[in-house]
Amino acid sequence: MTWQPHITVATIVEDNGRFLMVEELKNGRAVLNQPAGHLDPHETLTEAAVRETLEETGWDVEATGVVGIYLYTAPSNGVTYQRVCFTAKALKHYPDYQLDEGIVRARWLTRDELIALRDDWRSELIIRCIDDYLAGQRHSLELIRPSL
């Protein structure tokens, strides 16, 4: 068996202390996550982050930086994910946008509200990415180099 990490992106969108989160169904249970998903063929990491945010929240965003690159092995299935976490600014909301299958709704939550909902986190990456963002971790989008 060949081991392969799964390349994913996530986006932190903050507005006056509230973070754009996604409530999604995972194994029949509603969990919270940043807008996030897998890299599709023939797209850049930045394009994937913008696309996933729109598909999961109905918000069009502009990527503004990179918070960090994270490795996470899910205890539920042993799969290793490499997450590139972006920061973005909200541009426009499409309230009638058809969200991806399995997405219950988008929610704006403060860090304190997220802490109170800890049992509903999809993974610990949620708070780690937010805390890195709040600590000022920002890298230029130029950190992400296009393929040759």
PDB file of C-alpha atoms in Angstrom:
ATOM      1  CA  MET A   1       0.000   0.000   0.000  1.00  0.00           C
ATOM      2  CA  THR A   2       1.337   3.441  -0.943  1.00  0.00           C
ATOM      3  CA  TRP A   3       1.059   6.132   1.712  1.00  0.00           C
ATOM      4  CA  GLN A   4      -0.230   9.426   0.382  1.00  0.00           C
ATOM      5  CA  PRO A   5      -1.019  12.583   2.308  1.00  0.00           C
ATOM      6  CA  HIS A   6      -4.200  14.392   1.362  1.00  0.00           C
ATOM      7  CA  ILE A   7      -3.631  17.991   0.260  1.00  0.00           C
ATOM      8  CA  THR A   8      -6.276  20.323   1.687  1.00  0.00           C
ATOM      9  CA  VAL A   9      -6.893  24.030   2.011  1.00  0.00           C
ATOM     10  CA  ALA A  10      -8.760  26.044   4.623  1.00  0.00           C
ATOM     11  CA  THR A  11      -9.703  29.696   4.825  1.00  0.00           C
ATOM     12  CA  ILE A  12      -9.930  32.025   7.796  1.00  0.00           C
ATOM     13  CA  VAL A  13     -12.336  34.880   7.143  1.00  0.00           C
ATOM     14  CA  GLU A  14     -12.682  37.280  10.080  1.00  0.00           C
ATOM     15  CA  ASP A  15     -15.130  40.117  10.524  1.00  0.00           C
ATOM     16  CA  ASN A  16     -15.048  42.147  13.752  1.00  0.00           C
ATOM     17  CA  GLY A  17     -13.896  39.223  15.881  1.00  0.00           C
ATOM     18  CA  ARG A  18     -16.176  36.655  14.286  1.00  0.00           C
ATOM     19  CA  PHE A  19     -14.914  33.860  12.074  1.00  0.00           C
ATOM     20  CA  LEU A  20     -16.715  32.342   9.102  1.00  0.00           C
ATOM     21  CA  MET A  21     -17.246  28.700   9.969  1.00  0.00           C
ATOM     22  CA  VAL A  22     -18.993  25.792   8.328  1.00  0.00           C
ATOM     23  CA  GLU A  23     -21.385  23.431  10.044  1.00  0.00           C
ATOM     24  CA  GLU A  24     -21.183  20.168   8.125  1.00  0.00           C
ATOM     25  CA  LEU A  25     -22.271  16.574   8.513  1.00  0.00           C
ATOM     26  CA  LYS A  26     -19.511  14.076   9.274  1.00  0.00           C
ATOM     27  CA  ASN A  27     -20.620  10.496   9.912  1.00  0.00           C
ATOM     28  CA  GLY A  28     -24.176  11.715  10.539  1.00  0.00           C
ATOM     29  CA  ARG A  29     -23.098  14.313  13.109  1.00  0.00           C
ATOM     30  CA  ALA A  30     -22.929  18.105  12.702  1.00  0.00           C
ATOM     31  CA  VAL A  31     -19.365  19.379  13.187  1.00  0.00           C
ATOM     32  CA  LEU A  32     -17.658  22.763  12.813  1.00  0.00           C
ATOM     33  CA  ASN A  33     -14.765  23.550  10.520  1.00  0.00           C
ATOM     34  CA  GLN A  34     -13.283  26.426   8.606  1.00  0.00           C
ATOM     35  CA  PRO A  35     -14.351  26.475   4.972  1.00  0.00           C
ATOM     36  CA  ALA A  36     -12.018  23.754   3.741  1.00  0.00           C
ATOM     37  CA  GLY A  37     -11.564  20.991   1.244  1.00  0.00           C
ATOM     38  CA  HIS A  38      -9.319  19.119  -1.121  1.00  0.00           C
ATOM     39  CA  LEU A  39      -7.196  20.490  -3.914  1.00  0.00           C
ATOM     40  CA  ASP A  40      -8.745  19.652  -7.296  1.00  0.00           C
ATOM     41  CA  PRO A  41      -6.700  18.763 -10.382  1.00  0.00           C
ATOM     42  CA  HIS A  42      -5.372  21.721 -12.376  1.00  0.00           C
ATOM     43  CA  GLU A  43      -6.011  24.404  -9.745  1.00  0.00           C
ATOM     44  CA  THR A  44      -3.662  26.322  -7.511  1.00  0.00           C
ATOM     45  CA  LEU A  45      -3.858  26.115  -3.745  1.00  0.00           C
ATOM     46  CA  THR A  46      -5.146  29.690  -3.632  1.00  0.00           C
ATOM     47  CA  GLU A  47      -7.847  28.944  -6.222  1.00  0.00           C
ATOM     48  CA  ALA A  48      -8.880  25.896  -4.195  1.00  0.00           C
ATOM     49  CA  ALA A  49      -9.252  27.968  -1.014  1.00  0.00           C
ATOM     50  CA  VAL A  50     -11.417  30.582  -2.752  1.00  0.00           C
ATOM     51  CA  ARG A  51     -13.528  27.893  -4.468  1.00  0.00           C
ATOM     52  CA  GLU A  52     -14.068  25.850  -1.307  1.00  0.00           C
ATOM     53  CA  THR A  53     -15.087  28.946   0.651  1.00  0.00           C
ATOM     54  CA  LEU A  54     -17.714  29.830  -1.949  1.00  0.00           C
ATOM     55  CA  GLU A  55     -18.993  26.254  -2.257  1.00  0.00           C
ATOM     56  CA  GLU A  56     -19.320  25.774   1.495  1.00  0.00           C
ATOM     57  CA  THR A  57     -20.495  29.217   2.635  1.00  0.00           C
ATOM     58  CA  GLY A  58     -21.889  31.166  -0.307  1.00  0.00           C
ATOM     59  CA  TRP A  59     -19.230  33.846   0.295  1.00  0.00           C
ATOM     60  CA  ASP A  60     -16.942  35.069  -2.456  1.00  0.00           C
ATOM     61  CA  VAL A  61     -13.590  35.909  -0.879  1.00  0.00           C
ATOM     62  CA  GLU A  62     -10.193  37.260  -1.837  1.00  0.00           C
ATOM     63  CA  ALA A  63      -7.209  35.370  -0.439  1.00  0.00           C
ATOM     64  CA  THR A  64      -4.860  37.795   1.301  1.00  0.00           C
ATOM     65  CA  GLY A  65      -2.199  35.624   2.884  1.00  0.00           C
ATOM     66  CA  VAL A  66      -1.110  32.285   4.283  1.00  0.00           C
ATOM     67  CA  VAL A  67      -1.487  31.586   7.994  1.00  0.00           C
ATOM     68  CA  GLY A  68       0.425  28.317   7.979  1.00  0.00           C
ATOM     69  CA  ILE A  69       0.951  24.825   6.658  1.00  0.00           C
ATOM     70  CA  TYR A  70      -0.161  22.026   8.962  1.00  0.00           C
ATOM     71  CA  LEU A  71       0.091  18.243   9.096  1.00  0.00           C
ATOM     72  CA  TYR A  72      -2.717  16.421  10.830  1.00  0.00           C
ATOM     73  CA  THR A  73      -3.368  12.691  11.152  1.00  0.00           C
ATOM     74  CA  ALA A  74      -7.025  12.032  11.845  1.00  0.00           C
ATOM     75  CA  PRO A  75      -7.416   9.615  14.758  1.00  0.00           C
ATOM     76  CA  SER A  76     -10.711   8.356  13.307  1.00  0.00           C
ATOM     77  CA  ASN A  77      -9.179   6.895  10.143  1.00  0.00           C
ATOM     78  CA  GLY A  78      -5.383   7.368  10.297  1.00  0.00           C
ATOM     79  CA  VAL A  79      -5.385   9.557   7.177  1.00  0.00           C
ATOM     80  CA  THR A  80      -2.743  12.303   7.113  1.00  0.00           C
ATOM     81  CA  TYR A  81      -3.809  15.691   5.799  1.00  0.00           C
ATOM     82  CA  GLN A  82      -1.544  18.540   4.764  1.00  0.00           C
ATOM     83  CA  ARG A  83      -3.548  21.733   5.258  1.00  0.00           C
ATOM     84  CA  VAL A  84      -2.571  25.074   3.795  1.00  0.00           C
ATOM     85  CA  CYS A  85      -4.518  27.653   5.760  1.00  0.00           C
ATOM     86  CA  PHE A  86      -5.219  30.953   4.048  1.00  0.00           C
ATOM     87  CA  THR A  87      -6.606  34.205   5.336  1.00  0.00           C
ATOM     88  CA  ALA A  88      -9.118  36.013   3.162  1.00  0.00           C
ATOM     89  CA  LYS A  89     -11.425  38.984   3.140  1.00  0.00           C
ATOM     90  CA  ALA A  90     -15.122  38.612   2.433  1.00  0.00           C
ATOM     91  CA  LEU A  91     -16.213  40.284  -0.797  1.00  0.00           C
ATOM     92  CA  LYS A  92     -19.808  39.308  -1.457  1.00  0.00           C
ATOM     93  CA  HIS A  93     -22.396  36.966   0.014  1.00  0.00           C
ATOM     94  CA  TYR A  94     -24.757  34.968  -2.181  1.00  0.00           C
ATOM     95  CA  PRO A  95     -27.524  33.970   0.273  1.00  0.00           C
ATOM     96  CA  ASP A  96     -29.244  31.696  -2.257  1.00  0.00           C
ATOM     97  CA  TYR A  97     -26.048  29.864  -3.255  1.00  0.00           C
ATOM     98  CA  GLN A  98     -26.504  26.074  -3.302  1.00  0.00           C
ATOM     99  CA  LEU A  99     -23.978  24.869  -0.703  1.00  0.00           C
ATOM    100  CA  ASP A 100     -22.037  21.638  -1.132  1.00  0.00           C
ATOM    101  CA  GLU A 101     -23.704  18.381  -0.154  1.00  0.00           C
ATOM    102  CA  GLY A 102     -23.267  17.732   3.547  1.00  0.00           C
ATOM    103  CA  ILE A 103     -22.996  21.409   4.451  1.00  0.00           C
ATOM    104  CA  VAL A 104     -25.692  22.402   6.937  1.00  0.00           C
ATOM    105  CA  ARG A 105     -24.940  26.139   7.053  1.00  0.00           C
ATOM    106  CA  ALA A 106     -22.320  28.826   7.394  1.00  0.00           C
ATOM    107  CA  ARG A 107     -21.952  30.484  10.799  1.00  0.00           C
ATOM    108  CA  TRP A 108     -20.042  33.494  12.120  1.00  0.00           C
ATOM    109  CA  LEU A 109     -18.580  32.634  15.547  1.00  0.00           C
ATOM    110  CA  THR A 110     -16.145  34.265  17.944  1.00  0.00           C
ATOM    111  CA  ARG A 111     -13.198  32.351  19.354  1.00  0.00           C
ATOM    112  CA  ASP A 112     -14.979  32.159  22.723  1.00  0.00           C
ATOM    113  CA  GLU A 113     -18.085  30.722  21.074  1.00  0.00           C
ATOM    114  CA  LEU A 114     -15.913  28.150  19.310  1.00  0.00           C
ATOM    115  CA  ILE A 115     -14.246  27.167  22.590  1.00  0.00           C
ATOM    116  CA  ALA A 116     -17.709  26.614  24.099  1.00  0.00           C
ATOM    117  CA  LEU A 117     -18.525  24.333  21.148  1.00  0.00           C
ATOM    118  CA  ARG A 118     -15.311  22.274  21.398  1.00  0.00           C
ATOM    119  CA  ASP A 119     -17.157  18.948  21.287  1.00  0.00           C
ATOM    120  CA  ASP A 120     -18.433  19.930  17.833  1.00  0.00           C
ATOM    121  CA  TRP A 121     -15.034  20.603  16.217  1.00  0.00           C
ATOM    122  CA  ARG A 122     -14.122  18.524  13.208  1.00  0.00           C
ATOM    123  CA  SER A 123     -10.501  18.649  14.397  1.00  0.00           C
ATOM    124  CA  GLU A 124      -8.111  20.545  16.637  1.00  0.00           C
ATOM    125  CA  LEU A 125      -6.827  22.344  13.525  1.00  0.00           C
ATOM    126  CA  ILE A 126      -9.749  24.750  13.841  1.00  0.00           C
ATOM    127  CA  ILE A 127      -8.472  26.491  16.936  1.00  0.00           C
ATOM    128  CA  ARG A 128      -4.802  26.085  16.053  1.00  0.00           C
ATOM    129  CA  CYS A 129      -5.300  27.969  12.786  1.00  0.00           C
ATOM    130  CA  ILE A 130      -7.396  30.673  14.451  1.00  0.00           C
ATOM    131  CA  ASP A 131      -4.880  31.104  17.264  1.00  0.00           C
ATOM    132  CA  ASP A 132      -2.021  31.370  14.767  1.00  0.00           C
ATOM    133  CA  TYR A 133      -4.053  33.973  12.861  1.00  0.00           C
ATOM    134  CA  LEU A 134      -4.788  35.926  16.050  1.00  0.00           C
ATOM    135  CA  ALA A 135      -1.078  35.771  16.968  1.00  0.00           C
ATOM    136  CA  GLY A 136      -0.328  37.581  13.707  1.00  0.00           C
ATOM    137  CA  GLN A 137       0.965  34.648  11.684  1.00  0.00           C
ATOM    138  CA  ARG A 138       0.671  35.922   8.117  1.00  0.00           C
ATOM    139  CA  HIS A 139       2.800  35.081   5.144  1.00  0.00           C
ATOM    140  CA  SER A 140       2.612  36.568   1.690  1.00  0.00           C
ATOM    141  CA  LEU A 141       0.673  34.675  -0.957  1.00  0.00           C
ATOM    142  CA  GLU A 142       4.033  34.543  -2.753  1.00  0.00           C
ATOM    143  CA  LEU A 143       4.911  31.745  -0.317  1.00  0.00           C
ATOM    144  CA  ILE A 144       2.766  29.540  -2.555  1.00  0.00           C
ATOM    145  CA  ARG A 145       4.733  28.938  -5.725  1.00  0.00           C
ATOM    146  CA  PRO A 146       2.952  27.906  -8.929  1.00  0.00           C
ATOM    147  CA  SER A 147       3.978  24.730 -10.693  1.00  0.00           C
ATOM    148  CA  LEU A 148       6.510  25.054 -13.501  1.00  0.00           C
TER     149      LEU A 148
END
